[in-house]
Coordinates of C-alpha atoms and ligand atoms in Angstrom, one line a residue:
M104 CA 111.3 153.2 -152.6
R105 CA 111.9 156.8 -152.0
L106 CA 108.4 157.4 -151.4
L107 CA 108.0 154.4 -149.2
F108 CA 111.1 155.5 -146.7
S109 CA 109.6 159.1 -146.9
L110 CA 106.3 157.0 -145.3
V111 CA 108.1 155.3 -142.8
R112 CA 109.3 158.5 -141.3
K113 CA 105.6 159.0 -139.9
R114 CA 105.5 155.7 -138.3
L115 CA 108.8 156.0 -137.4
G116 CA 107.8 155.3 -133.5
A117 CA 106.1 152.2 -134.3
F118 CA 108.8 150.7 -136.4
S119 CA 111.6 152.0 -133.6
L120 CA 109.1 149.8 -130.9
A121 CA 108.8 146.8 -133.4
L122 CA 112.9 147.1 -133.5
F123 CA 113.5 147.4 -130.3
L124 CA 111.1 144.1 -129.2
S125 CA 112.7 142.0 -132.0
I126 CA 116.1 143.1 -130.5
L127 CA 114.7 141.9 -127.1
T128 CA 113.2 138.7 -128.5
L129 CA 116.9 138.0 -130.1
A130 CA 118.6 138.9 -126.5
A131 CA 116.1 136.6 -124.5
G132 CA 116.5 133.5 -127.0
I133 CA 120.1 133.9 -126.8
G134 CA 120.1 134.0 -122.7
L135 CA 117.7 131.0 -122.7
L136 CA 120.0 128.6 -124.7
G137 CA 123.2 130.3 -123.7
V138 CA 122.4 129.8 -119.9
S139 CA 120.2 126.2 -120.3
G140 CA 123.2 124.9 -122.2
W141 CA 125.6 126.2 -119.5
F142 CA 123.0 124.9 -116.6
L143 CA 122.2 121.6 -118.1
T144 CA 126.1 120.7 -118.7
G145 CA 127.2 122.5 -115.1
A146 CA 124.4 120.2 -113.7
A147 CA 125.5 117.0 -115.8
L148 CA 129.3 117.5 -114.9
A149 CA 128.6 118.2 -110.8
G150 CA 126.2 115.2 -111.0
A151 CA 128.8 113.2 -112.6
A152 CA 131.4 114.2 -110.1
G153 CA 128.9 114.0 -107.3
A154 CA 129.2 117.3 -106.2
T155 CA 126.0 119.8 -105.3
F156 CA 124.9 122.4 -108.3
E157 CA 122.9 125.5 -107.2
L158 CA 119.8 125.2 -109.2
F159 CA 117.6 127.9 -108.3
A160 CA 119.3 130.8 -109.9
P161 CA 119.8 129.3 -113.2
S162 CA 116.4 127.9 -113.5
A163 CA 114.8 131.1 -112.3
L164 CA 116.8 132.9 -115.6
V165 CA 115.8 130.2 -117.9
R166 CA 111.8 130.9 -117.0
G167 CA 112.5 134.4 -116.9
F168 CA 114.3 134.3 -120.3
S169 CA 111.8 132.2 -121.7
F170 CA 108.9 134.3 -120.9
L171 CA 110.6 137.4 -121.7
R172 CA 111.2 135.9 -125.2
I173 CA 107.3 134.8 -125.7
G174 CA 106.3 138.3 -124.6
A175 CA 108.6 140.3 -126.8
R176 CA 108.0 138.2 -130.0
Y177 CA 104.3 138.6 -129.6
G178 CA 104.9 142.4 -129.4
E179 CA 107.2 142.4 -132.1
R180 CA 104.6 140.7 -134.4
I181 CA 101.9 143.0 -133.5
T182 CA 103.6 146.2 -133.7
G183 CA 105.6 145.4 -136.8
H184 CA 102.6 143.8 -138.7
A185 CA 100.5 147.0 -137.6
A186 CA 102.8 149.8 -138.5
T187 CA 103.7 147.7 -141.7
L188 CA 99.7 147.3 -142.6
S189 CA 99.3 151.2 -142.1
L190 CA 102.5 152.2 -143.7
L191 CA 101.1 150.1 -147.1
S192 CA 97.9 151.4 -146.8
D193 CA 99.6 154.9 -146.6
L194 CA 101.3 154.0 -149.4
R195 CA 98.5 152.6 -151.7
A196 CA 96.6 156.2 -150.9
A197 CA 99.7 158.1 -152.0
V198 CA 99.9 156.2 -155.2
F199 CA 96.4 156.4 -155.8
G200 CA 96.7 160.2 -155.4
R201 CA 99.4 160.4 -157.7
L202 CA 98.0 158.2 -160.0
I203 CA 94.8 160.1 -160.7
P204 CA 96.4 163.2 -162.3
L205 CA 98.7 161.0 -164.6
V206 CA 95.3 159.4 -166.4
P207 CA 94.3 161.7 -168.9
L208 CA 95.8 161.3 -172.4
K209 CA 99.2 161.2 -172.7
G210 CA 102.0 159.8 -170.0
V211 CA 100.3 156.2 -168.8
S212 CA 99.9 153.7 -171.3
S213 CA 99.5 150.9 -169.1
R214 CA 96.3 148.7 -169.1
T215 CA 93.9 148.6 -166.0
G216 CA 95.0 144.9 -165.1
D217 CA 98.5 146.3 -165.1
F218 CA 97.4 149.4 -163.0
V219 CA 95.5 147.0 -160.5
A220 CA 98.4 144.8 -160.4
R221 CA 100.7 147.7 -159.4
L222 CA 98.1 149.2 -156.8
T223 CA 97.6 146.0 -155.0
S224 CA 99.7 142.9 -155.1
D225 CA 103.1 144.9 -156.3
I226 CA 102.6 147.3 -153.3
E227 CA 101.6 144.3 -151.1
Q228 CA 105.3 142.8 -151.9
L229 CA 106.5 145.8 -150.4
D230 CA 106.0 144.4 -146.8
L231 CA 108.6 141.7 -147.3
V232 CA 111.2 145.1 -147.5
L233 CA 110.6 146.1 -144.1
L234 CA 109.2 143.0 -142.3
Q235 CA 111.8 140.5 -143.7
A236 CA 114.8 142.6 -144.8
L237 CA 115.3 145.9 -142.8
L238 CA 114.0 145.1 -139.4
P239 CA 115.9 141.7 -139.3
L240 CA 119.0 143.1 -140.8
M241 CA 118.6 145.6 -137.5
T242 CA 118.0 143.2 -135.1
A243 CA 121.4 141.1 -137.0
L244 CA 123.5 144.1 -136.2
A245 CA 122.6 144.4 -132.5
G246 CA 123.1 140.6 -132.2
A247 CA 126.4 140.6 -133.9
G248 CA 127.5 143.2 -131.1
G249 CA 126.1 141.1 -128.6
L250 CA 128.1 138.2 -130.2
A251 CA 131.1 140.0 -130.2
L252 CA 130.8 141.1 -126.6
L253 CA 130.3 137.5 -125.3
L254 CA 133.2 135.8 -127.3
A255 CA 135.6 138.8 -126.3
L256 CA 134.6 138.4 -122.5
T257 CA 135.1 134.4 -122.9
L258 CA 136.6 133.2 -125.8
P259 CA 138.6 135.7 -127.7
E260 CA 140.0 133.7 -130.4
A261 CA 136.9 132.7 -131.6
L262 CA 135.6 136.2 -132.2
P263 CA 137.2 136.3 -136.0
I264 CA 135.6 132.9 -137.0
G265 CA 132.1 134.2 -134.8
L266 CA 131.7 137.4 -136.7
A267 CA 132.9 136.0 -140.1
G268 CA 130.2 133.1 -140.1
F269 CA 127.8 135.3 -138.7
A270 CA 128.3 138.2 -141.5
A271 CA 128.6 135.5 -144.3
T272 CA 125.0 134.5 -143.1
A273 CA 123.4 137.2 -142.6
L274 CA 124.8 139.3 -145.1
A275 CA 127.2 138.1 -147.8
V276 CA 125.0 135.1 -148.5
P277 CA 121.7 137.2 -148.4
L278 CA 123.0 140.1 -151.1
V279 CA 124.5 137.0 -153.3
L280 CA 120.8 135.8 -152.9
V281 CA 119.3 139.5 -154.1
A282 CA 122.0 140.0 -156.7
T283 CA 121.1 136.4 -158.7
G284 CA 117.0 136.7 -157.6
R285 CA 116.6 140.0 -159.9
A286 CA 115.9 138.0 -162.8
V287 CA 113.5 135.8 -161.0
G288 CA 111.9 138.6 -159.1
T289 CA 111.1 140.7 -162.2
A290 CA 109.5 137.5 -164.2
T291 CA 107.3 136.8 -161.1
V292 CA 106.2 140.1 -160.5
K293 CA 105.8 140.6 -164.5
A294 CA 103.8 137.3 -164.8
S295 CA 101.6 138.0 -161.8
A296 CA 100.8 141.4 -163.8
D297 CA 100.1 139.5 -167.1
L298 CA 97.9 136.9 -165.3
R299 CA 95.8 139.7 -163.7
I300 CA 95.4 141.6 -167.1
A301 CA 94.7 138.4 -168.8
A302 CA 91.8 137.5 -166.2
L303 CA 90.4 141.3 -166.4
D304 CA 90.4 141.2 -170.0
G305 CA 88.7 138.1 -170.1
M306 CA 85.7 139.3 -167.6
D307 CA 85.6 142.5 -169.5
G308 CA 85.3 140.7 -172.7
H309 CA 83.4 137.8 -171.2
L310 CA 80.0 138.6 -173.5
D311 CA 81.8 139.0 -177.0
L312 CA 84.1 136.2 -176.8
A313 CA 80.8 133.8 -175.7
A314 CA 79.2 135.6 -178.5
L315 CA 81.9 134.9 -180.8
G316 CA 82.8 131.4 -179.7
A317 CA 85.9 132.7 -179.0
L318 CA 85.8 131.5 -175.1
A319 CA 88.7 128.8 -175.8
S320 CA 91.4 131.2 -176.8
G321 CA 90.7 133.3 -174.0
E322 CA 91.0 130.3 -171.4
K323 CA 94.2 129.7 -173.7
R324 CA 95.3 133.1 -172.8
F325 CA 94.8 132.5 -169.2
S326 CA 96.1 129.2 -168.8
E327 CA 99.3 129.9 -171.0
A328 CA 99.5 133.4 -168.3
A329 CA 98.7 131.3 -165.2
A330 CA 101.4 128.4 -166.2
V331 CA 104.3 131.4 -167.0
L332 CA 103.6 132.4 -163.2
R333 CA 103.7 128.9 -162.2
Q334 CA 107.0 128.6 -163.5
A335 CA 108.1 132.0 -162.3
K336 CA 106.8 131.1 -158.8
L337 CA 108.3 127.8 -158.8
A338 CA 112.0 129.3 -159.5
E339 CA 111.5 131.5 -156.8
A340 CA 110.3 128.7 -154.3
R341 CA 113.2 126.8 -155.0
R342 CA 115.5 129.9 -154.2
I343 CA 113.3 130.4 -151.1
A344 CA 113.9 127.2 -149.5
L345 CA 117.7 127.6 -149.9
G346 CA 117.1 130.4 -146.9
P347 CA 116.7 128.0 -144.1
A348 CA 119.4 125.7 -145.3
L349 CA 121.8 128.2 -145.5
A350 CA 121.3 129.3 -142.3
Q351 CA 121.5 125.9 -140.6
L352 CA 124.9 125.8 -142.4
G353 CA 126.1 128.8 -141.3
A354 CA 124.8 128.5 -137.8
G355 CA 126.7 124.7 -138.1
L356 CA 129.9 125.7 -139.7
T357 CA 130.4 128.5 -137.1
M358 CA 129.6 126.3 -133.9
A359 CA 132.1 123.7 -135.2
G360 CA 134.7 126.5 -135.6
T361 CA 134.2 127.7 -132.0
L362 CA 134.2 124.4 -130.6
W363 CA 137.2 123.3 -132.2
L364 CA 138.7 126.8 -130.3
G365 CA 136.7 126.3 -127.4
L366 CA 137.8 122.5 -126.7
A367 CA 141.4 123.7 -126.8
A368 CA 140.7 126.5 -124.2
V369 CA 139.0 124.1 -121.9
E370 CA 141.8 121.7 -122.2
E371 CA 143.9 124.6 -121.4
G372 CA 141.6 125.0 -118.3
R373 CA 141.1 128.8 -119.8
L374 CA 137.6 128.0 -120.4
A375 CA 134.9 125.9 -117.8
G376 CA 132.9 123.2 -119.9
P377 CA 129.6 124.6 -119.2
V378 CA 130.3 128.1 -120.3
L379 CA 131.5 126.7 -123.8
A380 CA 128.4 124.8 -124.2
G381 CA 126.5 127.9 -123.4
I382 CA 128.5 129.7 -125.7
L383 CA 127.5 127.3 -128.5
L384 CA 124.0 127.2 -127.9
A385 CA 123.9 131.2 -127.5
I386 CA 125.8 131.3 -131.2
L387 CA 122.7 128.7 -132.2
A388 CA 120.4 131.3 -130.8
L389 CA 121.6 134.4 -132.7
F390 CA 121.7 132.4 -135.9
E391 CA 118.0 132.4 -135.3
V392 CA 117.9 135.9 -137.2
T393 CA 119.5 134.7 -140.2
G394 CA 116.5 132.6 -141.1
P395 CA 113.8 135.6 -142.1
I396 CA 117.2 137.6 -143.7
L397 CA 118.0 134.5 -146.1
R398 CA 113.8 133.6 -146.6
G399 CA 113.4 137.6 -147.2
A400 CA 117.0 138.0 -149.5
A401 CA 115.4 135.0 -151.7
R402 CA 112.1 137.0 -152.2
L403 CA 113.7 140.7 -152.3
G404 CA 113.8 140.2 -156.1
S405 CA 110.3 140.1 -156.9
A406 CA 110.1 143.2 -154.0
L407 CA 112.6 145.4 -155.7
A408 CA 111.1 144.6 -159.0
A409 CA 107.6 145.3 -157.6
G410 CA 108.9 148.6 -156.1
R411 CA 110.4 149.7 -159.4
R412 CA 106.9 149.3 -161.0
V413 CA 105.2 151.1 -158.2
E414 CA 108.4 153.7 -158.1
A415 CA 107.2 154.2 -162.4
L416 CA 104.0 154.8 -161.7
V417 CA 105.0 157.4 -159.2
S418 CA 107.7 159.2 -160.4
A419 CA 106.0 159.8 -163.8
A420 CA 105.2 163.5 -164.5
P421 CA 101.5 164.6 -164.7
S422 CA 101.2 165.7 -168.2
V423 CA 99.3 169.0 -166.9
R424 CA 100.3 171.0 -163.8
D425 CA 98.7 173.9 -162.2
P426 CA 100.6 177.2 -162.6
V427 CA 102.2 178.8 -159.6
A428 CA 100.6 181.8 -159.7
P429 CA 96.8 181.2 -160.7
A430 CA 94.4 183.7 -162.4
R431 CA 90.7 183.3 -161.3
L432 CA 88.4 182.5 -164.2
P433 CA 85.5 184.9 -164.1
G434 CA 82.1 183.4 -163.5
V435 CA 80.7 183.7 -167.1
G436 CA 82.9 184.1 -170.2
T437 CA 83.6 183.1 -173.5
L438 CA 85.1 180.5 -174.8
E439 CA 87.9 181.2 -177.1
I440 CA 90.4 178.4 -179.2
E441 CA 92.8 180.4 -180.9
T442 CA 95.0 178.7 -183.8
V443 CA 95.3 175.3 -181.6
G444 CA 97.3 172.4 -182.8
Y445 CA 97.8 168.9 -181.2
A446 CA 99.8 165.8 -181.4
Y447 CA 99.8 162.5 -179.2
D448 CA 103.2 161.3 -177.9
N449 CA 103.5 159.3 -181.3
G450 CA 104.1 163.1 -183.0
R451 CA 101.1 163.1 -185.9
A452 CA 99.3 166.5 -185.6
V453 CA 95.6 165.4 -185.1
L454 CA 94.5 169.1 -185.0
A455 CA 96.8 171.3 -187.0
D456 CA 94.8 174.9 -187.1
V457 CA 91.7 174.9 -185.1
S458 CA 89.6 178.3 -184.0
L459 CA 86.5 178.6 -182.5
T460 CA 84.9 181.2 -180.3
A461 CA 81.5 180.4 -178.1
G462 CA 80.0 183.1 -176.4
P463 CA 77.8 182.6 -173.2
G464 CA 74.9 180.4 -173.8
E465 CA 75.8 179.4 -177.2
R466 CA 75.4 176.0 -178.7
I467 CA 77.5 174.6 -181.1
A468 CA 77.5 170.9 -182.7
L469 CA 80.7 169.6 -183.7
I470 CA 80.5 166.7 -186.3
G471 CA 83.5 164.8 -188.4
T472 CA 84.2 161.5 -189.3
S473 CA 85.5 159.0 -186.8
G474 CA 89.0 159.8 -185.6
S475 CA 88.7 163.4 -187.0
G476 CA 89.7 164.4 -183.5
K477 CA 86.5 165.8 -181.9
S478 CA 87.1 163.9 -178.4
T479 CA 90.5 165.5 -178.8
L480 CA 89.5 168.8 -178.7
L481 CA 87.2 168.3 -175.8
S482 CA 89.8 167.1 -173.5
L483 CA 91.9 169.7 -174.4
I484 CA 89.3 172.2 -173.5
M485 CA 89.3 170.4 -170.5
R486 CA 93.1 170.8 -170.0
L487 CA 93.5 166.9 -169.9
D488 CA 96.7 167.8 -171.9
D489 CA 98.1 171.2 -173.1
V490 CA 97.6 172.4 -176.4
T491 CA 100.9 172.1 -178.9
S492 CA 100.4 175.7 -180.4
G493 CA 97.8 178.1 -179.9
A494 CA 95.8 178.5 -177.1
I495 CA 92.6 178.3 -175.1
R496 CA 91.1 180.8 -172.9
Y497 CA 88.0 181.5 -171.0
G498 CA 87.0 185.2 -169.9
G499 CA 90.2 186.3 -171.8
I500 CA 92.5 183.9 -169.4
D501 CA 94.6 181.4 -170.7
I502 CA 93.3 178.0 -169.3
R503 CA 97.1 177.2 -168.3
D504 CA 96.9 180.5 -166.1
A505 CA 94.1 178.9 -163.9
T506 CA 94.0 175.9 -161.5
L507 CA 92.6 173.1 -162.6
A508 CA 90.0 172.6 -160.1
D509 CA 88.8 176.3 -161.1
L510 CA 88.6 175.2 -164.8
R511 CA 86.9 172.2 -163.7
A512 CA 84.1 174.2 -162.1
H513 CA 83.7 176.4 -164.9
I514 CA 83.5 173.9 -167.7
A515 CA 82.5 170.1 -167.3
L516 CA 82.5 167.2 -169.9
L517 CA 80.6 164.3 -170.3
T518 CA 82.7 161.6 -171.9
Q519 CA 82.0 159.3 -174.6
D520 CA 82.6 156.3 -172.2
A521 CA 81.3 158.1 -169.2
P522 CA 80.8 155.5 -166.3
V523 CA 78.0 154.6 -163.8
F524 CA 80.0 153.9 -160.5
I525 CA 79.5 151.4 -158.0
G526 CA 77.0 152.5 -155.7
T527 CA 73.8 154.0 -155.5
V528 CA 71.8 156.2 -157.7
R529 CA 72.4 158.9 -155.3
D530 CA 76.1 158.7 -154.7
N531 CA 76.4 158.6 -159.1
L532 CA 74.7 162.1 -159.3
R533 CA 76.0 163.5 -156.2
I534 CA 79.9 163.1 -157.8
G535 CA 78.8 166.2 -159.8
S536 CA 77.7 168.3 -157.0
P537 CA 78.7 166.7 -153.6
F538 CA 76.4 168.4 -151.2
A539 CA 73.2 168.7 -153.6
D540 CA 69.7 167.8 -151.7
D541 CA 67.3 165.3 -152.9
A542 CA 65.2 167.7 -154.5
T543 CA 67.9 169.1 -156.7
L544 CA 69.0 165.3 -157.5
H545 CA 65.2 164.9 -158.9
A546 CA 64.7 168.1 -160.8
A547 CA 68.5 166.9 -162.7
L548 CA 67.0 163.5 -163.1
G549 CA 64.2 165.1 -164.5
N550 CA 65.9 167.3 -166.7
A551 CA 67.6 164.0 -168.3
R552 CA 64.5 162.5 -168.5
L553 CA 65.4 160.2 -165.7
D554 CA 63.2 160.7 -162.6
A555 CA 60.0 158.9 -163.3
F556 CA 62.3 155.8 -164.0
V557 CA 64.4 156.4 -160.5
R558 CA 61.1 157.5 -158.5
S559 CA 59.5 154.2 -159.8
L560 CA 62.3 151.9 -158.3
P561 CA 61.4 150.5 -155.0
N562 CA 64.2 152.2 -153.3
G563 CA 64.4 155.5 -155.3
L564 CA 67.6 157.5 -155.1
D565 CA 69.3 154.7 -152.8
T566 CA 68.8 152.1 -155.8
W567 CA 72.1 150.5 -155.9
L568 CA 73.5 150.4 -159.6
G569 CA 75.9 147.8 -159.4
E570 CA 79.6 147.0 -161.4
A571 CA 79.3 149.6 -164.5
G572 CA 75.6 150.2 -163.8
A573 CA 74.7 146.3 -164.6
T574 CA 71.2 147.3 -163.9
L575 CA 70.4 150.1 -166.1
S576 CA 69.8 150.2 -169.8
A577 CA 72.5 151.6 -172.4
G578 CA 69.7 154.5 -172.6
Q579 CA 69.4 155.0 -168.8
A580 CA 72.8 154.7 -167.8
R581 CA 73.7 157.9 -170.2
R582 CA 70.8 159.9 -168.9
L583 CA 72.0 159.2 -165.5
C584 CA 75.6 160.3 -166.6
L585 CA 73.9 163.3 -168.3
A586 CA 72.1 164.1 -164.9
R587 CA 75.4 164.3 -163.2
T588 CA 76.8 166.2 -165.5
L589 CA 74.4 168.9 -165.4
L590 CA 74.3 168.9 -162.0
S591 CA 78.1 170.2 -162.0
P592 CA 77.9 174.4 -161.7
A593 CA 80.0 174.7 -164.7
R594 CA 78.5 177.3 -167.0
V595 CA 80.3 175.0 -170.2
I596 CA 79.0 171.7 -171.0
L597 CA 80.9 169.4 -173.4
L598 CA 79.2 166.4 -174.6
D599 CA 81.2 163.5 -176.4
E600 CA 78.9 161.5 -178.1
P601 CA 76.1 161.9 -175.6
T602 CA 73.8 159.6 -177.7
A603 CA 76.3 156.8 -178.3
G604 CA 74.5 153.4 -177.8
L605 CA 71.2 154.6 -178.2
D606 CA 68.6 153.6 -181.3
A607 CA 67.7 156.5 -183.5
E608 CA 64.3 157.1 -182.0
T609 CA 65.6 157.9 -178.3
E610 CA 68.6 159.6 -179.8
T611 CA 66.5 162.1 -181.3
E612 CA 64.7 162.7 -178.3
F613 CA 67.4 162.6 -176.0
L614 CA 68.9 165.2 -177.8
G615 CA 66.0 167.5 -177.7
D616 CA 65.9 166.8 -173.7
L617 CA 69.5 167.3 -173.6
L618 CA 69.3 171.2 -175.5
T619 CA 66.4 172.2 -173.1
A620 CA 68.5 170.8 -169.8
A621 CA 71.3 172.9 -170.7
E622 CA 69.4 176.1 -171.7
G623 CA 71.4 179.2 -171.0
R624 CA 74.5 177.4 -170.8
T625 CA 77.6 177.2 -173.3
L626 CA 77.2 173.9 -175.0
I627 CA 79.8 171.9 -177.3
L628 CA 78.3 169.0 -178.8
A629 CA 80.6 166.1 -180.6
T630 CA 78.1 163.8 -182.6
H631 CA 77.8 161.5 -184.9
A632 CA 73.9 161.9 -184.7
A633 CA 71.6 164.1 -187.0
V634 CA 71.5 167.5 -185.2
D635 CA 68.6 169.7 -185.2
R636 CA 70.2 172.7 -186.9
A637 CA 67.4 174.9 -185.5
A638 CA 68.4 173.9 -182.1
V639 CA 71.6 174.9 -182.3
E640 CA 73.4 177.8 -183.5
R641 CA 76.2 176.4 -185.3
V642 CA 77.3 173.3 -187.0
L643 CA 81.0 172.8 -187.6
R644 CA 82.6 169.9 -189.1
L645 CA 86.3 169.0 -188.0
E646 CA 88.2 168.1 -191.3
R647 CA 91.9 167.4 -191.4
G648 CA 92.8 169.1 -187.9
R649 CA 90.8 172.1 -188.7
L650 CA 87.3 173.5 -188.2
V651 CA 84.7 174.3 -191.2
P652 CA 81.1 175.4 -191.7
A653 CA 79.0 172.3 -191.9
Ligands
ATP883 N1 95.9 158.4 -176.6 C1 96.1 158.4 -177.8 N2 97.4 158.1 -178.6 C2 97.9 158.2 -179.6 N3 96.9 158.8 -180.7 C3 95.5 158.9 -180.3 C4 95.1 158.6 -178.8 N4 94.0 159.1 -178.5 C5 93.6 159.3 -180.1 N5 94.5 159.4 -181.1 C6 94.0 159.2 -182.1 O1 93.8 160.8 -182.7 C7 92.7 160.8 -183.8 C8 91.8 161.6 -183.0 O2 91.2 160.9 -182.3 P1 89.5 161.5 -181.5 O3 89.1 160.1 -180.6 O4 90.1 162.6 -180.8 O5 88.6 161.4 -182.8 P2 87.1 161.4 -182.7 O6 86.9 162.5 -184.0 O7 86.6 161.5 -181.2 O8 86.6 159.7 -183.2 P3 85.1 159.4 -183.1 O9 84.0 160.0 -183.5 O10 85.5 157.8 -183.4 O11 85.2 159.5 -181.4 C9 92.9 159.4 -183.9 O12 93.6 159.3 -185.4 C10 93.2 158.5 -182.8 O13 93.8 157.2 -183.2

């Protein structure tokens, strides 16, 4: 919520205009009903008494107020929604921006579906805080001032009833609704996130579920999540339906109390009948603002729960930060890993005492059983997290003393599950080098032995690759990711299982190509594949948290 309100400041002008128009709408509504009540009653009484009633001024006022109300309401909807939608898009960008540094290794354990839910539906719920809670509440405050003035001038004894009835309907009842709606709100938001997780899991694993004949269990999980969401939404809808009923009840009771006091005043000759009719209808118009407040209050539980989920993402501290006074890494340097130890959050040490020195242009193959910590070591060299003990240096500078941008301009990593992004071949390659021209892109593709294939496509570099590179084979996707990594200017290239998913023949060919393509750069290659020992300087095995010659 802190982030939300800091962003509101940027759009304060638009929100102030929306608030002004909202108060104007309410004032015009009160004026319209108030004058109509007075006008109709006055005209009827005059007609019954056979007297004349001046029609021009009141009918002009009624017309004026109704046009003002229409115009102001239209303007309020346009400006309020435009400001809120812009605010939500600012908020999404800010949350996404803060999310990116959190993703590496430690810190966030949520699932993709949950992240998506937080970034989409949870943030969407926050429009309610502004549009259905804050703006109407501030309008109601101005309305209460108007009501106080009207009653003080016409029927002062009704002031306590009027203000108490309005405060109870616009403030006390919504507060109770919010306080009692927390559990329902939290349940709704959680059920909605669970459904999204079930949907994404089901889609991601669709092929495997089908192959295992387990589609029914996937369907069952999804329908269970949908049923829980239905129950939660139903409970929330029941509470929302209470809103208008309570608004009517509040208006009715306040009008009845005012009528009772007003009739006494009319009988005593202190108040004209038409004015009393005007007051009553003005009160009815004023209570119109309580409708959105009560509806909003009934849903505020989910908005607050959604806000807490977004806040939890935003306030999580990144696992690594840039130093205050960064040192610059040299263009070419030796990579030194000195007695490095590392444990994940669960405390189990994955690396105990790893030492390794890789000079410029040196090629080292890293082998070890699955789970021995090869990927972890490569991630630490990229500073996706900080080592628990020891140090990693490049060109004699501790990588914790350099900025992350500087480090990643010097060291590039091809991860085990590097994705092909939705977009064209060109979009995918330019992630590694945003301004590379076509000749450079073709050269990188050539180095990864993919150029002939890309040139054979009708649209060449502009070929659309679809979600997760669905139109490529596993080997082609891997080669595309390799080309992307090779396009980086980094002098040190880390490759995590670059041949994963390839058959033995393609694997040998791919490794050969890769070593040629990375010629001149420092290369650390974590692999299960049989490495041609002649092609690398050293082969090291990661074993019980230590590196030993293989
Ligand atoms: N985010 C994490 N939180 C906790 N433990 C983790 C995490 N990631 C990895 N581990 C654990 O750290 C150990 C090393 O994992 P790592 O992925 O580095 O191994 P690896 O040698 O690369 O394995 P593989 O060859 O199968 O890719 C494993 O025991 C794994 O369970």
